[in-house]
Amino acid sequence: MQTFTYKGINKSKPLKVYATLPVLNESENIAALLLDLEAQNFDDWMLVVCVNQPDEWWQIPDKQHICEDNARTIAFLEAKDDSRIKVVDRSSIGLGWKGKHHGVGWARKTAMDFAADLADADDVIVSMDADTRYPENYFSAVVDQIHRFPEATGLSVPYYHKLTGDETADRCILRYEIYMRNYALHMLQLRNPYCFSAIGSGMACKAGVYKRVGGLTPKLSGEDFYFIQKLRKAGNIIVHCDAVIHPEARFSDRVYFGTGPAMIRGRDGKWDSYPIYSGDSFLKVADTFQAFADLYTADFEVPMQYFIDQIIDGNSFWGTLRNNSASAEAFVKACTQRLDGLRILQFLKSDNDNYPQSDEEKLWQLLNSALFSTEDIAGLPDFNNFSDCSINDLNSIRNIMFQKERSLQSEIQLA
């Protein structure tokens, strides 16, 4: 058992990790997940699993196989007879979700709330997924970082999808990662307060912080995105970790947006929802954020102005924030919280029409920028169309972006 010491913690008290896991139709993955946990070099952990689906699915013929799969998962976990494993059954007949309260958001919240009730304030709650593989140093690396930065409110863990050997799946996940990493690299380069990725299988925070921010807000999709936004508005997010998680690349429509739906759309050639945003759009975000301090004393147009005008419905965006801020520092904080990661993403989508270049051209603008050295991109293929790239070509692009992202995360540490 490991004992960590840091400001505000009882030096004689060992910390505990509470791993939380929403499960639906995952019997084929649950054994591998448990092997990952049993291999951890951090001994004191507990796993809280919420096995779930709507109760009415038991009566729907084409959904019954999911209910039966969940029953196999529960039986498997119970057969382990391990006191470290707690199962919250929202799946068995009569116990499944009823009404509007259902989905991965409610399952993740249920597991995390359960863990928070068991944990001490300084214990660590880790959000996981059954289809993700975790290295043996995962818990120790997470705890090290969270308690290296005791004032931080959370941690976003780096991710990397391993290839499957199926060309269609690999092509889709690589294209999606390139989209994700283009966004992340620009945000990291600009040191934007929201320069982190929201991955439900790779989030962590202290139990006390979880309770302080009001826990996770359940959503049918994107609960991880909204939760880490909430954590960022309460403090800083740690963006670096020595461990890297490996989510599975699979086609899935169990949620409305995220990796699975993106892969399905990509398989059909519909990448319009996942464009490579222009660096000029990110500069507009940066210049707007830089203007916050000056806007405390006077209104003036900022590069994001036309987008801001669309969301204020005729009211004074800056005036309202100014009137509710006791100081310039409070005003800047209010601006940062109002123009959050969701608003930034909405702006990027709306601004993208101003840049008619192809996704490939916009990616080359990033790769040829000062962020990358000649040596960084020396091995890249000379691509003009992602569709014409081989899997090896796409993987080379992804890997160069991944390494640069890791380098920036290590340099920045806190967002």
Coordinates of C-alpha atoms in Angstrom, one line a residue:
M1 CA 0.0 0.0 0.0
Q2 CA 1.4 3.4 -1.0
T3 CA 1.3 6.5 1.2
F4 CA 1.4 9.9 -0.5
T5 CA 2.1 13.2 1.2
Y6 CA 1.2 16.6 0.1
K7 CA -0.2 19.9 1.4
G8 CA -3.5 19.2 3.2
I9 CA -3.3 15.5 3.5
N10 CA -2.8 13.3 6.6
K11 CA 0.7 12.0 6.2
S12 CA -0.1 8.7 7.9
K13 CA -3.2 8.0 5.8
P14 CA -2.8 6.0 2.6
L15 CA -4.8 7.2 -0.4
K16 CA -7.3 5.0 -2.2
V17 CA -8.3 5.0 -5.8
Y18 CA -12.0 4.5 -6.7
A19 CA -12.3 3.3 -10.3
T20 CA -15.7 4.0 -11.7
L21 CA -17.1 2.1 -14.7
P22 CA -20.4 2.4 -16.6
V23 CA -21.2 -0.9 -18.3
L24 CA -23.6 -1.8 -21.1
N25 CA -23.1 -4.8 -23.4
E26 CA -19.5 -5.2 -22.3
S27 CA -19.2 -8.8 -21.2
E28 CA -16.5 -9.4 -23.9
N29 CA -14.4 -6.6 -22.4
I30 CA -14.9 -6.8 -18.7
A31 CA -12.4 -9.6 -18.1
A32 CA -9.6 -7.6 -19.8
L33 CA -10.5 -4.6 -17.7
L34 CA -10.2 -6.5 -14.5
L35 CA -6.8 -7.9 -15.6
D36 CA -5.6 -4.3 -16.1
L37 CA -6.8 -3.4 -12.6
E38 CA -5.3 -6.5 -11.0
A39 CA -1.9 -5.7 -12.7
Q40 CA -1.8 -2.2 -11.2
N41 CA 1.3 -1.3 -9.2
F42 CA -0.9 0.8 -6.9
D43 CA -2.5 -1.7 -4.5
D44 CA -5.3 0.2 -2.7
W45 CA -8.2 0.5 -5.2
M46 CA -11.9 -0.2 -5.4
L47 CA -13.9 -0.7 -8.6
V48 CA -17.5 0.6 -8.7
V49 CA -19.4 -0.8 -11.7
C50 CA -22.8 0.4 -12.8
V51 CA -24.2 -2.3 -15.1
N52 CA -27.2 -0.6 -16.8
Q53 CA -29.9 -0.4 -19.4
P54 CA -33.5 0.7 -19.5
D55 CA -35.8 -1.7 -17.7
E56 CA -38.2 -1.8 -20.7
W57 CA -35.5 -3.4 -22.9
W58 CA -36.2 -6.8 -21.3
Q59 CA -39.5 -6.6 -23.2
I60 CA -38.1 -5.5 -26.5
P61 CA -36.9 -8.5 -28.6
D62 CA -34.0 -6.7 -30.4
K63 CA -32.8 -5.3 -27.1
Q64 CA -33.0 -8.5 -25.0
H65 CA -29.5 -9.6 -26.0
I66 CA -28.1 -6.5 -24.4
C67 CA -29.9 -7.3 -21.1
E68 CA -28.6 -10.9 -21.3
D69 CA -25.1 -9.6 -21.9
N70 CA -25.4 -7.4 -18.9
A71 CA -26.6 -10.3 -16.8
R72 CA -23.5 -12.2 -17.8
T73 CA -21.3 -9.3 -16.7
I74 CA -23.0 -9.2 -13.3
A75 CA -22.6 -12.9 -12.9
F76 CA -18.9 -12.7 -13.9
L77 CA -18.2 -9.9 -11.4
E78 CA -20.1 -11.7 -8.6
A79 CA -18.2 -14.9 -9.2
K80 CA -14.9 -13.0 -8.6
D81 CA -16.0 -12.7 -5.0
D82 CA -13.6 -9.8 -4.6
S83 CA -14.5 -7.3 -1.9
R84 CA -12.8 -4.5 -3.9
I85 CA -15.5 -4.8 -6.6
K86 CA -18.9 -3.1 -6.0
V87 CA -21.7 -3.7 -8.5
V88 CA -24.6 -1.2 -8.8
D89 CA -27.3 -3.2 -10.6
R90 CA -29.4 -1.0 -12.9
S91 CA -29.9 -3.9 -15.3
S92 CA -31.7 -6.9 -13.8
I93 CA -35.5 -7.1 -14.3
G94 CA -37.2 -4.4 -12.3
L95 CA -33.9 -2.6 -11.5
G96 CA -33.2 -1.0 -14.9
W97 CA -33.6 2.6 -15.7
K98 CA -37.1 3.9 -15.9
G99 CA -38.3 7.0 -17.7
K100 CA -35.9 9.7 -19.0
H101 CA -33.1 8.8 -16.6
H102 CA -31.0 6.4 -18.6
G103 CA -27.8 6.2 -20.7
V104 CA -24.1 6.4 -20.1
G105 CA -24.3 9.7 -18.4
W106 CA -26.6 8.4 -15.6
A107 CA -24.5 5.2 -15.4
R108 CA -21.2 7.1 -15.0
K109 CA -22.8 9.5 -12.5
T110 CA -24.3 6.7 -10.5
A111 CA -20.9 4.9 -10.2
M112 CA -19.0 8.2 -9.4
D113 CA -21.6 9.3 -6.8
F114 CA -21.4 5.8 -5.2
A115 CA -17.6 6.1 -5.0
A116 CA -17.8 9.7 -3.7
D117 CA -20.0 8.5 -0.8
L118 CA -17.4 5.8 0.2
A119 CA -14.3 7.9 -0.4
D120 CA -12.5 10.3 1.9
A121 CA -12.0 13.8 0.5
D122 CA -8.4 13.2 -0.6
D123 CA -9.1 9.9 -2.3
V124 CA -9.1 9.8 -6.0
I125 CA -12.0 9.0 -8.3
V126 CA -11.0 7.7 -11.7
S127 CA -13.5 7.5 -14.6
M128 CA -12.9 4.4 -16.8
D129 CA -14.5 2.5 -19.7
A130 CA -14.5 -1.3 -20.2
D131 CA -13.3 -1.1 -23.8
T132 CA -10.1 0.8 -22.8
R133 CA -6.8 -0.7 -21.9
Y134 CA -4.8 0.7 -19.0
P135 CA -1.1 0.3 -18.3
E136 CA 0.1 -1.1 -15.0
N137 CA 1.3 2.3 -13.7
Y138 CA -2.0 4.0 -14.4
F139 CA -3.3 4.5 -10.9
S140 CA 0.1 5.4 -9.5
A141 CA 0.7 7.9 -12.3
V142 CA -2.8 9.5 -11.9
V143 CA -2.3 9.8 -8.1
D144 CA 1.2 11.2 -8.5
Q145 CA -0.1 14.0 -10.8
I146 CA -3.2 14.9 -8.8
H147 CA -1.2 15.2 -5.6
R148 CA 1.7 16.9 -7.2
F149 CA -0.8 19.7 -7.9
P150 CA -3.0 19.7 -4.8
E151 CA -4.9 22.9 -5.9
A152 CA -5.9 21.4 -9.3
T153 CA -9.4 20.2 -9.7
G154 CA -8.9 17.4 -12.1
L155 CA -6.8 15.5 -14.6
S156 CA -7.2 14.7 -18.3
V157 CA -5.2 11.6 -19.2
P158 CA -3.5 11.3 -22.6
Y159 CA -5.0 8.8 -25.0
Y160 CA -3.9 6.8 -28.0
H161 CA -6.0 4.4 -30.0
K162 CA -4.2 1.2 -31.0
L163 CA -4.9 0.0 -34.5
T164 CA -7.2 -3.0 -35.0
G165 CA -5.9 -4.5 -38.3
D166 CA -9.2 -3.8 -39.9
E167 CA -8.5 -1.2 -42.6
T168 CA -11.9 0.5 -42.5
A169 CA -11.8 0.9 -38.7
D170 CA -8.2 2.0 -38.6
R171 CA -8.8 4.6 -41.3
C172 CA -11.7 6.0 -39.5
I173 CA -10.1 6.2 -36.1
L174 CA -6.9 7.7 -37.5
R175 CA -8.9 10.4 -39.3
Y176 CA -10.8 11.1 -36.1
E177 CA -7.7 11.3 -34.0
I178 CA -6.1 13.7 -36.5
Y179 CA -9.2 15.9 -36.1
M180 CA -9.0 15.7 -32.3
R181 CA -5.3 16.4 -32.2
N182 CA -5.4 19.3 -34.6
Y183 CA -7.8 20.9 -32.1
A184 CA -5.7 20.0 -29.1
L185 CA -2.4 21.2 -30.6
H186 CA -3.8 24.6 -31.5
M187 CA -5.3 25.0 -28.0
L188 CA -2.1 23.9 -26.3
Q189 CA 0.0 26.1 -28.5
L190 CA -2.1 29.1 -27.4
R191 CA -2.2 28.0 -23.8
N192 CA -5.9 28.3 -23.8
P193 CA -7.6 27.5 -20.4
Y194 CA -9.5 24.7 -22.2
C195 CA -6.6 23.0 -23.8
F196 CA -7.5 19.5 -22.8
S197 CA -9.4 16.6 -24.3
A198 CA -12.5 15.2 -22.7
I199 CA -12.2 11.4 -22.7
G200 CA -14.6 9.6 -20.3
S201 CA -12.2 6.7 -20.0
G202 CA -9.4 9.0 -18.8
M203 CA -10.6 11.6 -16.2
A204 CA -9.8 11.8 -12.5
C205 CA -10.3 14.1 -9.6
K206 CA -10.3 14.0 -5.8
A207 CA -13.5 12.9 -4.1
G208 CA -13.7 16.2 -2.2
V209 CA -13.5 18.1 -5.5
Y210 CA -16.2 15.9 -7.1
K211 CA -18.6 16.7 -4.3
R212 CA -17.6 20.4 -4.3
V213 CA -18.5 20.9 -7.9
G214 CA -21.8 19.1 -7.5
G215 CA -20.7 15.8 -9.2
L216 CA -21.2 14.8 -12.8
T217 CA -24.3 16.1 -14.6
P218 CA -25.9 13.2 -16.5
K219 CA -26.2 13.5 -20.3
L220 CA -27.2 11.0 -22.9
S221 CA -23.9 11.9 -24.6
G222 CA -21.0 14.1 -23.8
E223 CA -21.2 13.8 -20.0
D224 CA -17.4 13.6 -19.9
F225 CA -17.1 16.8 -21.9
Y226 CA -19.4 18.8 -19.6
F227 CA -17.9 17.3 -16.4
I228 CA -14.4 18.3 -17.2
Q229 CA -15.7 21.8 -18.2
K230 CA -17.2 22.0 -14.8
L231 CA -13.9 21.0 -13.2
R232 CA -12.0 23.6 -15.2
K233 CA -14.4 26.4 -14.0
A234 CA -13.6 25.4 -10.4
G235 CA -9.8 25.4 -10.9
N236 CA -7.0 24.2 -13.1
I237 CA -6.9 20.9 -15.0
I238 CA -3.7 18.8 -15.1
V239 CA -3.0 18.0 -18.8
H240 CA 0.1 15.8 -18.4
C241 CA 0.4 12.2 -17.1
D242 CA 3.1 9.6 -17.5
A243 CA 0.5 7.0 -18.3
V244 CA -1.3 6.8 -21.6
I245 CA -4.7 5.0 -22.0
H246 CA -5.7 3.0 -25.1
P247 CA -9.5 3.2 -25.9
E248 CA -10.8 0.7 -28.4
A249 CA -11.6 1.9 -31.9
R250 CA -15.0 0.5 -32.6
F251 CA -18.1 1.5 -34.5
S252 CA -20.9 2.3 -32.0
D253 CA -24.1 4.2 -31.9
R254 CA -24.9 3.7 -28.2
V255 CA -24.3 7.5 -27.7
Y256 CA -25.2 10.4 -30.0
F257 CA -21.7 11.8 -30.4
G258 CA -18.1 10.8 -29.6
T259 CA -15.7 8.3 -31.1
G260 CA -18.2 5.6 -32.1
P261 CA -20.6 7.8 -34.0
A262 CA -17.7 9.7 -35.6
M263 CA -16.3 6.4 -36.9
I264 CA -19.8 5.4 -38.3
R265 CA -20.1 8.8 -40.1
G266 CA -16.5 8.5 -41.3
R267 CA -17.1 5.1 -42.7
D268 CA -19.9 6.7 -44.8
G269 CA -17.5 9.4 -45.9
K270 CA -19.2 12.1 -43.8
W271 CA -16.4 14.0 -42.2
D272 CA -18.1 17.4 -42.3
S273 CA -18.8 17.3 -38.6
Y274 CA -15.1 16.7 -37.8
P275 CA -13.2 19.3 -39.9
I276 CA -9.6 20.4 -39.6
Y277 CA -10.1 23.9 -38.3
S278 CA -7.9 26.7 -39.6
G279 CA -5.1 28.1 -37.4
D280 CA -6.6 31.6 -38.1
S281 CA -9.8 30.6 -36.3
F282 CA -7.8 29.7 -33.2
L283 CA -5.9 33.0 -33.4
K284 CA -9.2 34.7 -33.2
V285 CA -10.0 32.8 -30.0
A286 CA -6.5 33.7 -28.6
D287 CA -6.9 37.4 -29.5
T288 CA -10.3 37.5 -27.9
F289 CA -9.1 35.9 -24.7
Q290 CA -6.2 38.3 -24.6
A291 CA -8.6 41.3 -24.7
F292 CA -10.5 40.3 -21.6
A293 CA -8.5 42.5 -19.2
D294 CA -9.0 45.6 -21.5
L295 CA -12.7 44.9 -21.9
Y296 CA -13.2 45.5 -18.2
T297 CA -13.0 49.3 -18.8
A298 CA -14.6 49.7 -22.2
D299 CA -16.4 47.8 -24.9
F300 CA -14.8 47.2 -28.3
E301 CA -15.0 44.6 -31.0
V302 CA -13.1 41.4 -30.6
P303 CA -12.3 38.8 -33.3
M304 CA -15.1 36.5 -32.0
Q305 CA -17.6 39.4 -31.9
Y306 CA -20.0 38.2 -34.6
F307 CA -20.3 34.8 -32.8
I308 CA -20.7 36.5 -29.4
D309 CA -23.5 38.7 -30.9
Q310 CA -25.4 35.6 -31.9
I311 CA -25.4 34.1 -28.4
I312 CA -26.3 37.3 -26.4
D313 CA -29.7 37.9 -27.9
G314 CA -29.4 41.7 -28.0
N315 CA -27.9 42.1 -24.5
S316 CA -24.5 43.5 -23.7
F317 CA -22.2 40.5 -23.3
W318 CA -19.3 42.4 -21.7
G319 CA -21.6 44.9 -19.9
T320 CA -23.5 42.1 -18.1
L321 CA -20.3 40.4 -17.0
R322 CA -18.7 43.7 -16.0
N323 CA -21.7 44.7 -13.8
N324 CA -21.5 41.4 -12.0
S325 CA -17.7 41.5 -11.4
A326 CA -16.2 43.2 -8.4
S327 CA -12.7 43.6 -10.0
A328 CA -10.8 43.2 -13.2
E329 CA -9.6 39.8 -12.1
A330 CA -13.2 38.6 -11.4
F331 CA -14.2 40.0 -14.8
V332 CA -11.5 38.1 -16.7
K333 CA -12.5 34.9 -14.8
A334 CA -16.2 35.5 -15.7
C335 CA -15.3 36.0 -19.4
T336 CA -13.2 32.8 -19.4
Q337 CA -16.1 30.8 -17.8
R338 CA -18.7 32.2 -20.2
L339 CA -16.6 31.6 -23.4
D340 CA -15.8 28.0 -22.3
G341 CA -14.8 25.0 -24.3
L342 CA -18.3 24.4 -25.7
R343 CA -18.5 28.0 -26.9
I344 CA -15.0 27.8 -28.4
L345 CA -16.0 24.7 -30.3
Q346 CA -19.2 26.3 -31.5
F347 CA -17.2 29.3 -32.7
L348 CA -14.7 27.2 -34.6
K349 CA -17.6 25.4 -36.4
S350 CA -19.2 28.7 -37.3
D351 CA -16.0 30.3 -38.4
N352 CA -14.9 27.3 -40.5
D353 CA -16.9 28.5 -43.5
N354 CA -14.6 31.5 -43.7
Y355 CA -11.7 29.2 -44.7
P356 CA -12.6 27.3 -47.9
Q357 CA -9.2 25.4 -48.0
S358 CA -9.4 21.6 -47.8
D359 CA -8.9 19.8 -44.5
E360 CA -5.5 18.6 -45.8
E361 CA -4.4 22.1 -46.7
K362 CA -5.3 23.4 -43.2
L363 CA -3.5 20.5 -41.6
W364 CA -0.4 21.3 -43.6
Q365 CA -0.6 24.9 -42.3
L366 CA -0.2 23.5 -38.8
L367 CA 2.5 21.0 -39.7
N368 CA 4.5 23.7 -41.5
S369 CA 4.1 26.2 -38.7
A370 CA 6.7 27.1 -36.1
L371 CA 5.2 24.5 -33.8
F372 CA 6.9 21.7 -35.8
S373 CA 10.5 21.6 -36.7
T374 CA 11.8 20.3 -40.0
E375 CA 13.0 17.2 -38.2
D376 CA 9.6 16.7 -36.7
I377 CA 7.9 16.3 -40.1
A378 CA 10.8 14.9 -42.0
G379 CA 9.2 11.4 -42.3
L380 CA 5.7 12.6 -43.3
P381 CA 4.2 11.5 -46.6
D382 CA 3.4 14.3 -49.0
F383 CA -0.4 13.9 -48.8
N384 CA -3.1 16.0 -50.6
N385 CA -6.1 13.8 -49.8
F386 CA -6.7 11.7 -46.7
S387 CA -8.7 9.2 -48.7
D388 CA -5.6 8.5 -50.8
C389 CA -3.3 8.0 -47.8
S390 CA -2.4 4.5 -46.7
I391 CA -3.0 3.4 -43.1
N392 CA 0.8 3.8 -42.6
D393 CA 0.6 7.3 -43.9
L394 CA -2.3 8.3 -41.7
N395 CA -0.6 6.6 -38.7
S396 CA 2.6 8.6 -39.3
I397 CA 0.6 11.8 -39.3
R398 CA -1.2 10.8 -36.1
N399 CA 2.0 9.7 -34.4
I400 CA 3.8 13.0 -35.1
M401 CA 0.8 15.0 -33.8
F402 CA 0.6 12.7 -30.7
Q403 CA 4.3 13.2 -29.8
K404 CA 4.0 17.0 -30.2
E405 CA 0.9 17.0 -28.0
R406 CA 2.6 15.0 -25.3
S407 CA 5.6 17.4 -25.5
L408 CA 3.3 20.4 -25.0
Q409 CA 1.4 18.7 -22.2
S410 CA 4.6 18.0 -20.4
E411 CA 5.7 21.6 -20.8
I412 CA 2.4 23.1 -19.7
Q413 CA 1.3 20.6 -17.0
L414 CA -1.7 22.8 -15.9
A415 CA -4.5 24.4 -18.0

